[in-house]
Amino acid sequence: MSFLTPPRDGQKTPFVTLAYFRQRQRDRLFDLVHAEFRKSGLTQAELARRMGRRPEVVSRMLGAPGNWRLDTVSDLLFAISGAEAAFTARYPMAESAPDAAAPADAVATPAAPSPAPTARDGRTKG
Amino acid sequence: MLQPALPGAAVKRHVFVTAGLNDLLTDPESAAEQRARFVDLRADLDAFIDGGNLTFCLAPFGARDERIARLAPVDKGLCEFRSRHLKPGIRVIGGFAARDSFIALGWHFRRDLGGAGSRAWRAACVEARRIWDGLLPPHQPLICETVNGYLSNHVFPDPAA
């Protein structure tokens, strides 16, 4: 039996459940950013240049899913490939309790890229 | 074998844990004031099981932010799974029985292990290897030249960084 508890009316959601989903979100955002980074073929040095950050700072960011701020996630995704995260809610605990009110677990995916910019922007890809 | 805390979640890699660690991971409240620490570790291990991207350092004691790192001496086949988001950090010492299959042999708070190559580290590794040899003779833990031998869906270190 899992230690995770879905939200219930009138009851405080247990700390361990909230903490688990926080770290789960951090891991999933890390996955998202790393997948974009691997797809891009960029080096960390180039990413650092694009972000205007020191290479060791970017290296540390990409090393592990730390406590990234949303600004950091946004900066990373956009600098890597012009991407932004697109969130949808999902209900991972609903699989085990379909009648219960299940918590939302936001799934971030990179938004589909916009059509290639015009010649005004020198950063067209491909 | 550790099952994901979320029932029905995908299992793309495997983690085997000893009884003591399993108790802390399946009932984090039992860790009392350290419960947040073990919830985080549980979420980190579930991310491993889920098959997500992982960073891996081949050089013993060379890890900075990588999630998994090999330990010295390399020919003992031991690795550390590093859970670092909350303090105190936790190091789970174990070995890979096969690609994507990690056997967790012991855990330690990072603060108790001291510097690289310390007596505490050596003792922790000796104990982990002793447990491995008791559990899985004569199977040896995986020792690979590349990260790909240990893990699928990993993040390559960036040689041009």
PDB file of C-alpha atoms in Angstrom:
ATOM      1  CA  MET A   1       0.000   0.000   0.000  1.00  0.00           C
ATOM      2  CA  SER A   2       1.337   3.418  -0.932  1.00  0.00           C
ATOM      3  CA  PHE A   3       2.000   6.134   1.646  1.00  0.00           C
ATOM      4  CA  LEU A   4       0.524   8.655  -0.780  1.00  0.00           C
ATOM      5  CA  THR A   5      -2.918  10.014   0.057  1.00  0.00           C
ATOM      6  CA  PRO A   6      -5.255  11.773  -2.391  1.00  0.00           C
ATOM      7  CA  PRO A   7      -6.794  15.043  -1.233  1.00  0.00           C
ATOM      8  CA  ARG A   8      -9.924  14.657   0.860  1.00  0.00           C
ATOM      9  CA  ASP A   9     -12.580  17.154   1.836  1.00  0.00           C
ATOM     10  CA  GLY A  10     -12.023  18.757   5.219  1.00  0.00           C
ATOM     11  CA  GLN A  11      -8.653  17.084   5.730  1.00  0.00           C
ATOM     12  CA  LYS A  12      -5.163  18.437   5.522  1.00  0.00           C
ATOM     13  CA  THR A  13      -3.190  16.678   2.802  1.00  0.00           C
ATOM     14  CA  PRO A  14      -0.324  14.820   4.489  1.00  0.00           C
ATOM     15  CA  PHE A  15       3.020  16.516   4.201  1.00  0.00           C
ATOM     16  CA  VAL A  16       4.699  13.382   2.818  1.00  0.00           C
ATOM     17  CA  THR A  17       2.278  13.329  -0.122  1.00  0.00           C
ATOM     18  CA  LEU A  18       2.860  16.979  -0.958  1.00  0.00           C
ATOM     19  CA  ALA A  19       6.630  16.557  -0.597  1.00  0.00           C
ATOM     20  CA  TYR A  20       6.640  13.523  -2.885  1.00  0.00           C
ATOM     21  CA  PHE A  21       4.759  15.333  -5.642  1.00  0.00           C
ATOM     22  CA  ARG A  22       7.019  18.384  -5.329  1.00  0.00           C
ATOM     23  CA  GLN A  23      10.121  16.278  -5.956  1.00  0.00           C
ATOM     24  CA  ARG A  24       8.338  14.364  -8.673  1.00  0.00           C
ATOM     25  CA  GLN A  25       7.601  17.649 -10.440  1.00  0.00           C
ATOM     26  CA  ARG A  26      11.209  18.723 -10.115  1.00  0.00           C
ATOM     27  CA  ASP A  27      12.345  15.435 -11.656  1.00  0.00           C
ATOM     28  CA  ARG A  28       9.873  15.754 -14.521  1.00  0.00           C
ATOM     29  CA  LEU A  29      10.900  19.296 -15.315  1.00  0.00           C
ATOM     30  CA  PHE A  30      14.507  18.158 -15.269  1.00  0.00           C
ATOM     31  CA  ASP A  31      13.588  15.419 -17.730  1.00  0.00           C
ATOM     32  CA  LEU A  32      11.864  17.907 -19.985  1.00  0.00           C
ATOM     33  CA  VAL A  33      14.778  20.310 -20.088  1.00  0.00           C
ATOM     34  CA  HIS A  34      17.326  17.573 -20.582  1.00  0.00           C
ATOM     35  CA  ALA A  35      15.364  15.999 -23.395  1.00  0.00           C
ATOM     36  CA  GLU A  36      15.307  19.349 -25.194  1.00  0.00           C
ATOM     37  CA  PHE A  37      18.984  19.836 -24.512  1.00  0.00           C
ATOM     38  CA  ARG A  38      19.923  16.434 -25.902  1.00  0.00           C
ATOM     39  CA  LYS A  39      17.748  16.974 -28.959  1.00  0.00           C
ATOM     40  CA  SER A  40      19.330  20.338 -29.635  1.00  0.00           C
ATOM     41  CA  GLY A  41      22.901  19.067 -29.945  1.00  0.00           C
ATOM     42  CA  LEU A  42      24.123  22.166 -28.132  1.00  0.00           C
ATOM     43  CA  THR A  43      27.129  22.132 -25.861  1.00  0.00           C
ATOM     44  CA  GLN A  44      26.825  23.436 -22.324  1.00  0.00           C
ATOM     45  CA  ALA A  45      29.257  26.170 -23.250  1.00  0.00           C
ATOM     46  CA  GLU A  46      27.009  27.393 -26.048  1.00  0.00           C
ATOM     47  CA  LEU A  47      23.959  27.229 -23.805  1.00  0.00           C
ATOM     48  CA  ALA A  48      25.802  29.295 -21.225  1.00  0.00           C
ATOM     49  CA  ARG A  49      26.562  31.899 -23.875  1.00  0.00           C
ATOM     50  CA  ARG A  50      22.941  32.026 -24.940  1.00  0.00           C
ATOM     51  CA  MET A  51      21.801  32.455 -21.355  1.00  0.00           C
ATOM     52  CA  GLY A  52      24.496  34.971 -20.464  1.00  0.00           C
ATOM     53  CA  ARG A  53      25.536  32.792 -17.549  1.00  0.00           C
ATOM     54  CA  ARG A  54      28.880  31.324 -16.517  1.00  0.00           C
ATOM     55  CA  PRO A  55      29.464  27.814 -17.862  1.00  0.00           C
ATOM     56  CA  GLU A  56      29.866  26.332 -14.408  1.00  0.00           C
ATOM     57  CA  VAL A  57      26.478  27.746 -13.414  1.00  0.00           C
ATOM     58  CA  VAL A  58      24.802  26.118 -16.391  1.00  0.00           C
ATOM     59  CA  SER A  59      26.673  22.892 -15.716  1.00  0.00           C
ATOM     60  CA  ARG A  60      25.350  22.867 -12.176  1.00  0.00           C
ATOM     61  CA  MET A  61      21.804  23.577 -13.381  1.00  0.00           C
ATOM     62  CA  LEU A  62      21.912  20.670 -15.775  1.00  0.00           C
ATOM     63  CA  GLY A  63      23.504  18.279 -13.314  1.00  0.00           C
ATOM     64  CA  ALA A  64      20.525  17.543 -11.139  1.00  0.00           C
ATOM     65  CA  PRO A  65      16.886  18.595 -10.624  1.00  0.00           C
ATOM     66  CA  GLY A  66      17.503  21.143  -7.915  1.00  0.00           C
ATOM     67  CA  ASN A  67      15.046  23.756  -6.814  1.00  0.00           C
ATOM     68  CA  TRP A  68      14.690  25.392 -10.189  1.00  0.00           C
ATOM     69  CA  ARG A  69      12.589  28.484 -10.244  1.00  0.00           C
ATOM     70  CA  LEU A  70      10.026  28.776 -13.005  1.00  0.00           C
ATOM     71  CA  ASP A  71      12.139  31.601 -14.409  1.00  0.00           C
ATOM     72  CA  THR A  72      15.082  29.216 -14.655  1.00  0.00           C
ATOM     73  CA  VAL A  73      13.019  26.576 -16.451  1.00  0.00           C
ATOM     74  CA  SER A  74      11.745  29.215 -18.847  1.00  0.00           C
ATOM     75  CA  ASP A  75      15.227  30.579 -19.524  1.00  0.00           C
ATOM     76  CA  LEU A  76      16.703  27.138 -20.073  1.00  0.00           C
ATOM     77  CA  LEU A  77      14.009  25.955 -22.473  1.00  0.00           C
ATOM     78  CA  PHE A  78      13.975  29.113 -24.482  1.00  0.00           C
ATOM     79  CA  ALA A  79      17.746  29.402 -24.720  1.00  0.00           C
ATOM     80  CA  ILE A  80      18.058  25.763 -25.767  1.00  0.00           C
ATOM     81  CA  SER A  81      15.549  25.753 -28.582  1.00  0.00           C
ATOM     82  CA  GLY A  82      13.130  28.610 -28.360  1.00  0.00           C
ATOM     83  CA  ALA A  83      10.791  26.276 -26.492  1.00  0.00           C
ATOM     84  CA  GLU A  84       8.422  26.943 -23.648  1.00  0.00           C
ATOM     85  CA  ALA A  85       6.751  24.433 -21.365  1.00  0.00           C
ATOM     86  CA  ALA A  86       3.086  23.696 -21.994  1.00  0.00           C
ATOM     87  CA  PHE A  87       1.281  22.402 -18.945  1.00  0.00           C
ATOM     88  CA  THR A  88      -1.686  20.113 -18.672  1.00  0.00           C
ATOM     89  CA  ALA A  89      -3.097  18.619 -15.497  1.00  0.00           C
ATOM     90  CA  ARG A  90      -3.116  14.888 -15.002  1.00  0.00           C
ATOM     91  CA  TYR A  91      -4.318  12.735 -12.149  1.00  0.00           C
ATOM     92  CA  PRO A  92      -1.760  10.041 -11.365  1.00  0.00           C
ATOM     93  CA  MET A  93      -3.557   8.746  -8.295  1.00  0.00           C
ATOM     94  CA  ALA A  94      -6.803   8.291 -10.165  1.00  0.00           C
ATOM     95  CA  GLU A  95      -5.524   4.969 -11.518  1.00  0.00           C
ATOM     96  CA  SER A  96      -5.750   3.428  -8.088  1.00  0.00           C
ATOM     97  CA  ALA A  97      -8.893   5.255  -6.919  1.00  0.00           C
ATOM     98  CA  PRO A  98     -10.982   6.218  -9.938  1.00  0.00           C
ATOM     99  CA  ASP A  99     -13.885   7.462  -7.796  1.00  0.00           C
ATOM    100  CA  ALA A 100     -11.731   9.635  -5.569  1.00  0.00           C
ATOM    101  CA  ALA A 101     -10.899  13.269  -6.242  1.00  0.00           C
ATOM    102  CA  ALA A 102      -7.338  12.902  -7.441  1.00  0.00           C
ATOM    103  CA  PRO A 103      -4.687  15.592  -7.296  1.00  0.00           C
ATOM    104  CA  ALA A 104      -3.486  17.266 -10.441  1.00  0.00           C
ATOM    105  CA  ASP A 105       0.041  16.451 -11.500  1.00  0.00           C
ATOM    106  CA  ALA A 106       1.007  18.975 -14.131  1.00  0.00           C
ATOM    107  CA  VAL A 107       2.715  17.494 -17.138  1.00  0.00           C
ATOM    108  CA  ALA A 108       5.039  19.881 -18.849  1.00  0.00           C
ATOM    109  CA  THR A 109       5.835  19.335 -22.455  1.00  0.00           C
ATOM    110  CA  PRO A 110       7.656  21.666 -24.755  1.00  0.00           C
ATOM    111  CA  ALA A 111       5.211  23.687 -26.776  1.00  0.00           C
ATOM    112  CA  ALA A 112       5.361  23.064 -30.513  1.00  0.00           C
ATOM    113  CA  PRO A 113       7.804  25.471 -32.104  1.00  0.00           C
ATOM    114  CA  SER A 114       6.408  28.474 -33.905  1.00  0.00           C
ATOM    115  CA  PRO A 115       6.953  28.701 -37.649  1.00  0.00           C
ATOM    116  CA  ALA A 116      10.503  29.765 -38.444  1.00  0.00           C
ATOM    117  CA  PRO A 117      10.918  33.475 -37.823  1.00  0.00           C
ATOM    118  CA  THR A 118      11.532  35.856 -40.648  1.00  0.00           C
ATOM    119  CA  ALA A 119      14.887  37.240 -41.666  1.00  0.00           C
ATOM    120  CA  ARG A 120      14.512  39.926 -38.962  1.00  0.00           C
ATOM    121  CA  ASP A 121      15.649  37.315 -36.451  1.00  0.00           C
ATOM    122  CA  GLY A 122      19.041  35.851 -37.175  1.00  0.00           C
ATOM    123  CA  ARG A 123      18.398  32.769 -35.023  1.00  0.00           C
ATOM    124  CA  THR A 124      16.503  30.582 -37.400  1.00  0.00           C
ATOM    125  CA  LYS A 125      17.157  26.895 -36.898  1.00  0.00           C
ATOM    126  CA  GLY A 126      18.056  24.267 -39.426  1.00  0.00           C
TER     127      GLY A 126
ATOM    128  CA  MET B   1      12.029  -4.832  -5.570  1.00  0.00           C
ATOM    129  CA  LEU B   2      10.957  -1.286  -4.932  1.00  0.00           C
ATOM    130  CA  GLN B   3       7.655  -0.503  -6.590  1.00  0.00           C
ATOM    131  CA  PRO B   4       6.762   3.085  -7.549  1.00  0.00           C
ATOM    132  CA  ALA B   5       4.887   4.936  -4.834  1.00  0.00           C
ATOM    133  CA  LEU B   6       2.296   5.802  -7.463  1.00  0.00           C
ATOM    134  CA  PRO B   7       0.312   2.616  -8.127  1.00  0.00           C
ATOM    135  CA  GLY B   8       0.320   1.735 -11.787  1.00  0.00           C
ATOM    136  CA  ALA B   9       3.321   3.912 -12.626  1.00  0.00           C
ATOM    137  CA  ALA B  10       5.675   2.636 -15.306  1.00  0.00           C
ATOM    138  CA  VAL B  11       8.616   0.453 -14.313  1.00  0.00           C
ATOM    139  CA  LYS B  12      11.400   0.891 -16.837  1.00  0.00           C
ATOM    140  CA  ARG B  13      14.335   0.339 -14.499  1.00  0.00           C
ATOM    141  CA  HIS B  14      14.605  -1.712 -11.342  1.00  0.00           C
ATOM    142  CA  VAL B  15      15.749  -0.923  -7.829  1.00  0.00           C
ATOM    143  CA  PHE B  16      16.176  -3.584  -5.181  1.00  0.00           C
ATOM    144  CA  VAL B  17      16.480  -2.391  -1.597  1.00  0.00           C
ATOM    145  CA  THR B  18      17.344  -3.955   1.712  1.00  0.00           C
ATOM    146  CA  ALA B  19      14.622  -4.306   4.328  1.00  0.00           C
ATOM    147  CA  GLY B  20      15.694  -1.361   6.477  1.00  0.00           C
ATOM    148  CA  LEU B  21      15.763   1.086   3.592  1.00  0.00           C
ATOM    149  CA  ASN B  22      12.528  -0.314   2.236  1.00  0.00           C
ATOM    150  CA  ASP B  23      10.799   0.491   5.526  1.00  0.00           C
ATOM    151  CA  LEU B  24      11.930   4.124   5.367  1.00  0.00           C
ATOM    152  CA  LEU B  25      10.941   4.478   1.725  1.00  0.00           C
ATOM    153  CA  THR B  26       7.502   2.907   2.034  1.00  0.00           C
ATOM    154  CA  ASP B  27       6.624   4.629   5.304  1.00  0.00           C
ATOM    155  CA  PRO B  28       8.528   7.928   5.414  1.00  0.00           C
ATOM    156  CA  GLU B  29       6.651   8.972   8.561  1.00  0.00           C
ATOM    157  CA  SER B  30       8.680   6.323  10.378  1.00  0.00           C
ATOM    158  CA  ALA B  31      11.746   8.496   9.793  1.00  0.00           C
ATOM    159  CA  ALA B  32      10.164  11.118  12.114  1.00  0.00           C
ATOM    160  CA  GLU B  33      11.909  14.490  11.731  1.00  0.00           C
ATOM    161  CA  GLN B  34      13.795  13.186   8.670  1.00  0.00           C
ATOM    162  CA  ARG B  35      10.602  12.180   6.869  1.00  0.00           C
ATOM    163  CA  ALA B  36      10.973  14.886   4.228  1.00  0.00           C
ATOM    164  CA  ARG B  37      14.420  13.570   3.475  1.00  0.00           C
ATOM    165  CA  PHE B  38      13.196  10.083   2.773  1.00  0.00           C
ATOM    166  CA  VAL B  39      10.209  11.252   0.771  1.00  0.00           C
ATOM    167  CA  ASP B  40      12.634  13.092  -1.493  1.00  0.00           C
ATOM    168  CA  LEU B  41      14.824  10.022  -1.773  1.00  0.00           C
ATOM    169  CA  ARG B  42      11.761   7.959  -2.610  1.00  0.00           C
ATOM    170  CA  ALA B  43      10.761  10.386  -5.360  1.00  0.00           C
ATOM    171  CA  ASP B  44      14.329  10.325  -6.717  1.00  0.00           C
ATOM    172  CA  LEU B  45      14.372   6.528  -6.799  1.00  0.00           C
ATOM    173  CA  ASP B  46      10.955   6.493  -8.435  1.00  0.00           C
ATOM    174  CA  ALA B  47      12.340   8.803 -11.126  1.00  0.00           C
ATOM    175  CA  PHE B  48      15.068   6.208 -11.685  1.00  0.00           C
ATOM    176  CA  ILE B  49      12.432   3.463 -11.930  1.00  0.00           C
ATOM    177  CA  ASP B  50      10.343   5.606 -14.260  1.00  0.00           C
ATOM    178  CA  GLY B  51      13.211   5.608 -16.781  1.00  0.00           C
ATOM    179  CA  GLY B  52      13.793   9.356 -16.710  1.00  0.00           C
ATOM    180  CA  ASN B  53      16.994  11.106 -17.759  1.00  0.00           C
ATOM    181  CA  LEU B  54      19.812  10.591 -15.315  1.00  0.00           C
ATOM    182  CA  THR B  55      23.291  12.000 -15.015  1.00  0.00           C
ATOM    183  CA  PHE B  56      26.107   9.556 -14.270  1.00  0.00           C
ATOM    184  CA  CYS B  57      29.706  10.203 -13.323  1.00  0.00           C
ATOM    185  CA  LEU B  58      32.232   7.516 -14.158  1.00  0.00           C
ATOM    186  CA  ALA B  59      35.059   9.045 -12.128  1.00  0.00           C
ATOM    187  CA  PRO B  60      35.007   8.097  -8.439  1.00  0.00           C
ATOM    188  CA  PHE B  61      34.594  11.180  -6.232  1.00  0.00           C
ATOM    189  CA  GLY B  62      34.490  13.285  -9.389  1.00  0.00           C
ATOM    190  CA  ALA B  63      30.751  13.902  -9.267  1.00  0.00           C
ATOM    191  CA  ARG B  64      29.447  17.422  -8.853  1.00  0.00           C
ATOM    192  CA  ASP B  65      25.744  17.361  -9.510  1.00  0.00           C
ATOM    193  CA  GLU B  66      25.361  13.956 -11.131  1.00  0.00           C
ATOM    194  CA  ARG B  67      22.653  11.667  -9.800  1.00  0.00           C
ATOM    195  CA  ILE B  68      24.771   8.490  -9.848  1.00  0.00           C
ATOM    196  CA  ALA B  69      28.521   8.064  -9.553  1.00  0.00           C
ATOM    197  CA  ARG B  70      30.959   5.197  -9.416  1.00  0.00           C
ATOM    198  CA  LEU B  71      32.922   4.674  -6.252  1.00  0.00           C
ATOM    199  CA  ALA B  72      36.561   3.766  -5.748  1.00  0.00           C
ATOM    200  CA  PRO B  73      37.984   1.295  -6.346  1.00  0.00           C
ATOM    201  CA  VAL B  74      36.126   0.854  -9.601  1.00  0.00           C
ATOM    202  CA  ASP B  75      36.854  -2.859  -9.745  1.00  0.00           C
ATOM    203  CA  LYS B  76      34.572  -3.415  -6.734  1.00  0.00           C
ATOM    204  CA  GLY B  77      31.629  -2.394  -8.902  1.00  0.00           C
ATOM    205  CA  LEU B  78      30.023  -0.049  -6.383  1.00  0.00           C
ATOM    206  CA  CYS B  79      28.112   3.113  -7.200  1.00  0.00           C
ATOM    207  CA  GLU B  80      26.397   5.795  -5.174  1.00  0.00           C
ATOM    208  CA  PHE B  81      22.897   7.083  -5.855  1.00  0.00           C
ATOM    209  CA  ARG B  82      23.011  10.698  -4.737  1.00  0.00           C
ATOM    210  CA  SER B  83      19.931  12.371  -3.314  1.00  0.00           C
ATOM    211  CA  ARG B  84      20.966  15.948  -2.755  1.00  0.00           C
ATOM    212  CA  HIS B  85      18.007  18.291  -2.959  1.00  0.00           C
ATOM    213  CA  LEU B  86      17.401  18.464   0.780  1.00  0.00           C
ATOM    214  CA  LYS B  87      19.989  18.546   3.534  1.00  0.00           C
ATOM    215  CA  PRO B  88      21.289  16.287   4.846  1.00  0.00           C
ATOM    216  CA  GLY B  89      22.116  14.645   1.547  1.00  0.00           C
ATOM    217  CA  ILE B  90      21.755  10.897   1.340  1.00  0.00           C
ATOM    218  CA  ARG B  91      24.005   8.466  -0.484  1.00  0.00           C
ATOM    219  CA  VAL B  92      22.645   5.061  -1.350  1.00  0.00           C
ATOM    220  CA  ILE B  93      25.523   2.691  -2.039  1.00  0.00           C
ATOM    221  CA  GLY B  94      24.934  -0.254  -4.298  1.00  0.00           C
ATOM    222  CA  GLY B  95      25.799  -1.960  -7.530  1.00  0.00           C
ATOM    223  CA  PHE B  96      24.239  -2.666 -10.881  1.00  0.00           C
ATOM    224  CA  ALA B  97      23.246  -6.279 -11.302  1.00  0.00           C
ATOM    225  CA  ALA B  98      22.522  -5.557 -14.954  1.00  0.00           C
ATOM    226  CA  ARG B  99      21.851  -2.534 -17.095  1.00  0.00           C
ATOM    227  CA  ASP B 100      19.098  -0.443 -15.474  1.00  0.00           C
ATOM    228  CA  SER B 101      18.979  -2.712 -12.413  1.00  0.00           C
ATOM    229  CA  PHE B 102      20.406  -1.182  -9.263  1.00  0.00           C
ATOM    230  CA  ILE B 103      20.757  -3.082  -6.020  1.00  0.00           C
ATOM    231  CA  ALA B 104      20.795  -0.712  -3.044  1.00  0.00           C
ATOM    232  CA  LEU B 105      22.970  -2.205  -0.336  1.00  0.00           C
ATOM    233  CA  GLY B 106      23.099   0.575   2.231  1.00  0.00           C
ATOM    234  CA  TRP B 107      22.397   4.228   2.797  1.00  0.00           C
ATOM    235  CA  HIS B 108      24.215   7.000   4.642  1.00  0.00           C
ATOM    236  CA  PHE B 109      23.772  10.656   5.354  1.00  0.00           C
ATOM    237  CA  ARG B 110      26.448  12.440   3.340  1.00  0.00           C
ATOM    238  CA  ARG B 111      27.607  14.336   6.421  1.00  0.00           C
ATOM    239  CA  ASP B 112      28.609  11.023   8.038  1.00  0.00           C
ATOM    240  CA  LEU B 113      30.868   9.918   5.182  1.00  0.00           C
ATOM    241  CA  GLY B 114      33.495  12.611   5.272  1.00  0.00           C
ATOM    242  CA  GLY B 115      35.829  13.588   2.485  1.00  0.00           C
ATOM    243  CA  ALA B 116      36.731  11.567  -0.583  1.00  0.00           C
ATOM    244  CA  GLY B 117      38.577   8.406   0.371  1.00  0.00           C
ATOM    245  CA  SER B 118      37.873   8.794   4.074  1.00  0.00           C
ATOM    246  CA  ARG B 119      37.793   5.896   6.488  1.00  0.00           C
ATOM    247  CA  ALA B 120      34.017   6.247   6.693  1.00  0.00           C
ATOM    248  CA  TRP B 121      33.673   5.973   2.918  1.00  0.00           C
ATOM    249  CA  ARG B 122      35.944   2.939   2.830  1.00  0.00           C
ATOM    250  CA  ALA B 123      34.003   1.268   5.636  1.00  0.00           C
ATOM    251  CA  ALA B 124      30.695   1.981   3.905  1.00  0.00           C
ATOM    252  CA  CYS B 125      31.998   0.443   0.678  1.00  0.00           C
ATOM    253  CA  VAL B 126      33.458  -2.600   2.412  1.00  0.00           C
ATOM    254  CA  GLU B 127      30.120  -3.200   4.139  1.00  0.00           C
ATOM    255  CA  ALA B 128      28.196  -2.749   0.893  1.00  0.00           C
ATOM    256  CA  ARG B 129      30.431  -5.196  -0.920  1.00  0.00           C
ATOM    257  CA  ARG B 130      30.093  -7.676   1.938  1.00  0.00           C
ATOM    258  CA  ILE B 131      26.305  -7.507   1.608  1.00  0.00           C
ATOM    259  CA  TRP B 132      26.540  -7.951  -2.151  1.00  0.00           C
ATOM    260  CA  ASP B 133      28.755 -11.023  -1.798  1.00  0.00           C
ATOM    261  CA  GLY B 134      26.316 -12.487   0.721  1.00  0.00           C
ATOM    262  CA  LEU B 135      23.289 -11.867  -1.464  1.00  0.00           C
ATOM    263  CA  LEU B 136      24.528 -12.638  -4.928  1.00  0.00           C
ATOM    264  CA  PRO B 137      27.489 -14.998  -5.014  1.00  0.00           C
ATOM    265  CA  PRO B 138      29.098 -15.457  -7.497  1.00  0.00           C
ATOM    266  CA  HIS B 139      27.432 -12.735  -9.577  1.00  0.00           C
ATOM    267  CA  GLN B 140      29.641  -9.678  -9.849  1.00  0.00           C
ATOM    268  CA  PRO B 141      28.313  -6.143 -10.091  1.00  0.00           C
ATOM    269  CA  LEU B 142      28.442  -4.496 -13.478  1.00  0.00           C
ATOM    270  CA  ILE B 143      31.623  -2.664 -14.380  1.00  0.00           C
ATOM    271  CA  CYS B 144      31.371  -0.847 -17.706  1.00  0.00           C
ATOM    272  CA  GLU B 145      33.579   1.476 -19.700  1.00  0.00           C
ATOM    273  CA  THR B 146      30.720   3.758 -20.640  1.00  0.00           C
ATOM    274  CA  VAL B 147      27.617   5.151 -18.990  1.00  0.00           C
ATOM    275  CA  ASN B 148      25.540   3.403 -21.607  1.00  0.00           C
ATOM    276  CA  GLY B 149      26.525   0.083 -20.081  1.00  0.00           C
ATOM    277  CA  TYR B 150      24.883   1.013 -16.794  1.00  0.00           C
ATOM    278  CA  LEU B 151      21.894   3.038 -17.874  1.00  0.00           C
ATOM    279  CA  SER B 152      19.566   3.615 -20.725  1.00  0.00           C
ATOM    280  CA  ASN B 153      18.209   7.134 -21.270  1.00  0.00           C
ATOM    281  CA  HIS B 154      21.069   8.837 -19.563  1.00  0.00           C
ATOM    282  CA  VAL B 155      22.623  12.208 -20.086  1.00  0.00           C
ATOM    283  CA  PHE B 156      26.080  12.168 -21.601  1.00  0.00           C
ATOM    284  CA  PRO B 157      28.630  14.360 -19.951  1.00  0.00           C
ATOM    285  CA  ASP B 158      29.392  17.285 -22.192  1.00  0.00           C
ATOM    286  CA  PRO B 159      33.006  16.947 -23.369  1.00  0.00           C
ATOM    287  CA  ALA B 160      32.976  20.399 -24.857  1.00  0.00           C
ATOM    288  CA  ALA B 161      31.742  22.085 -21.706  1.00  0.00           C
TER     289      ALA B 161
END
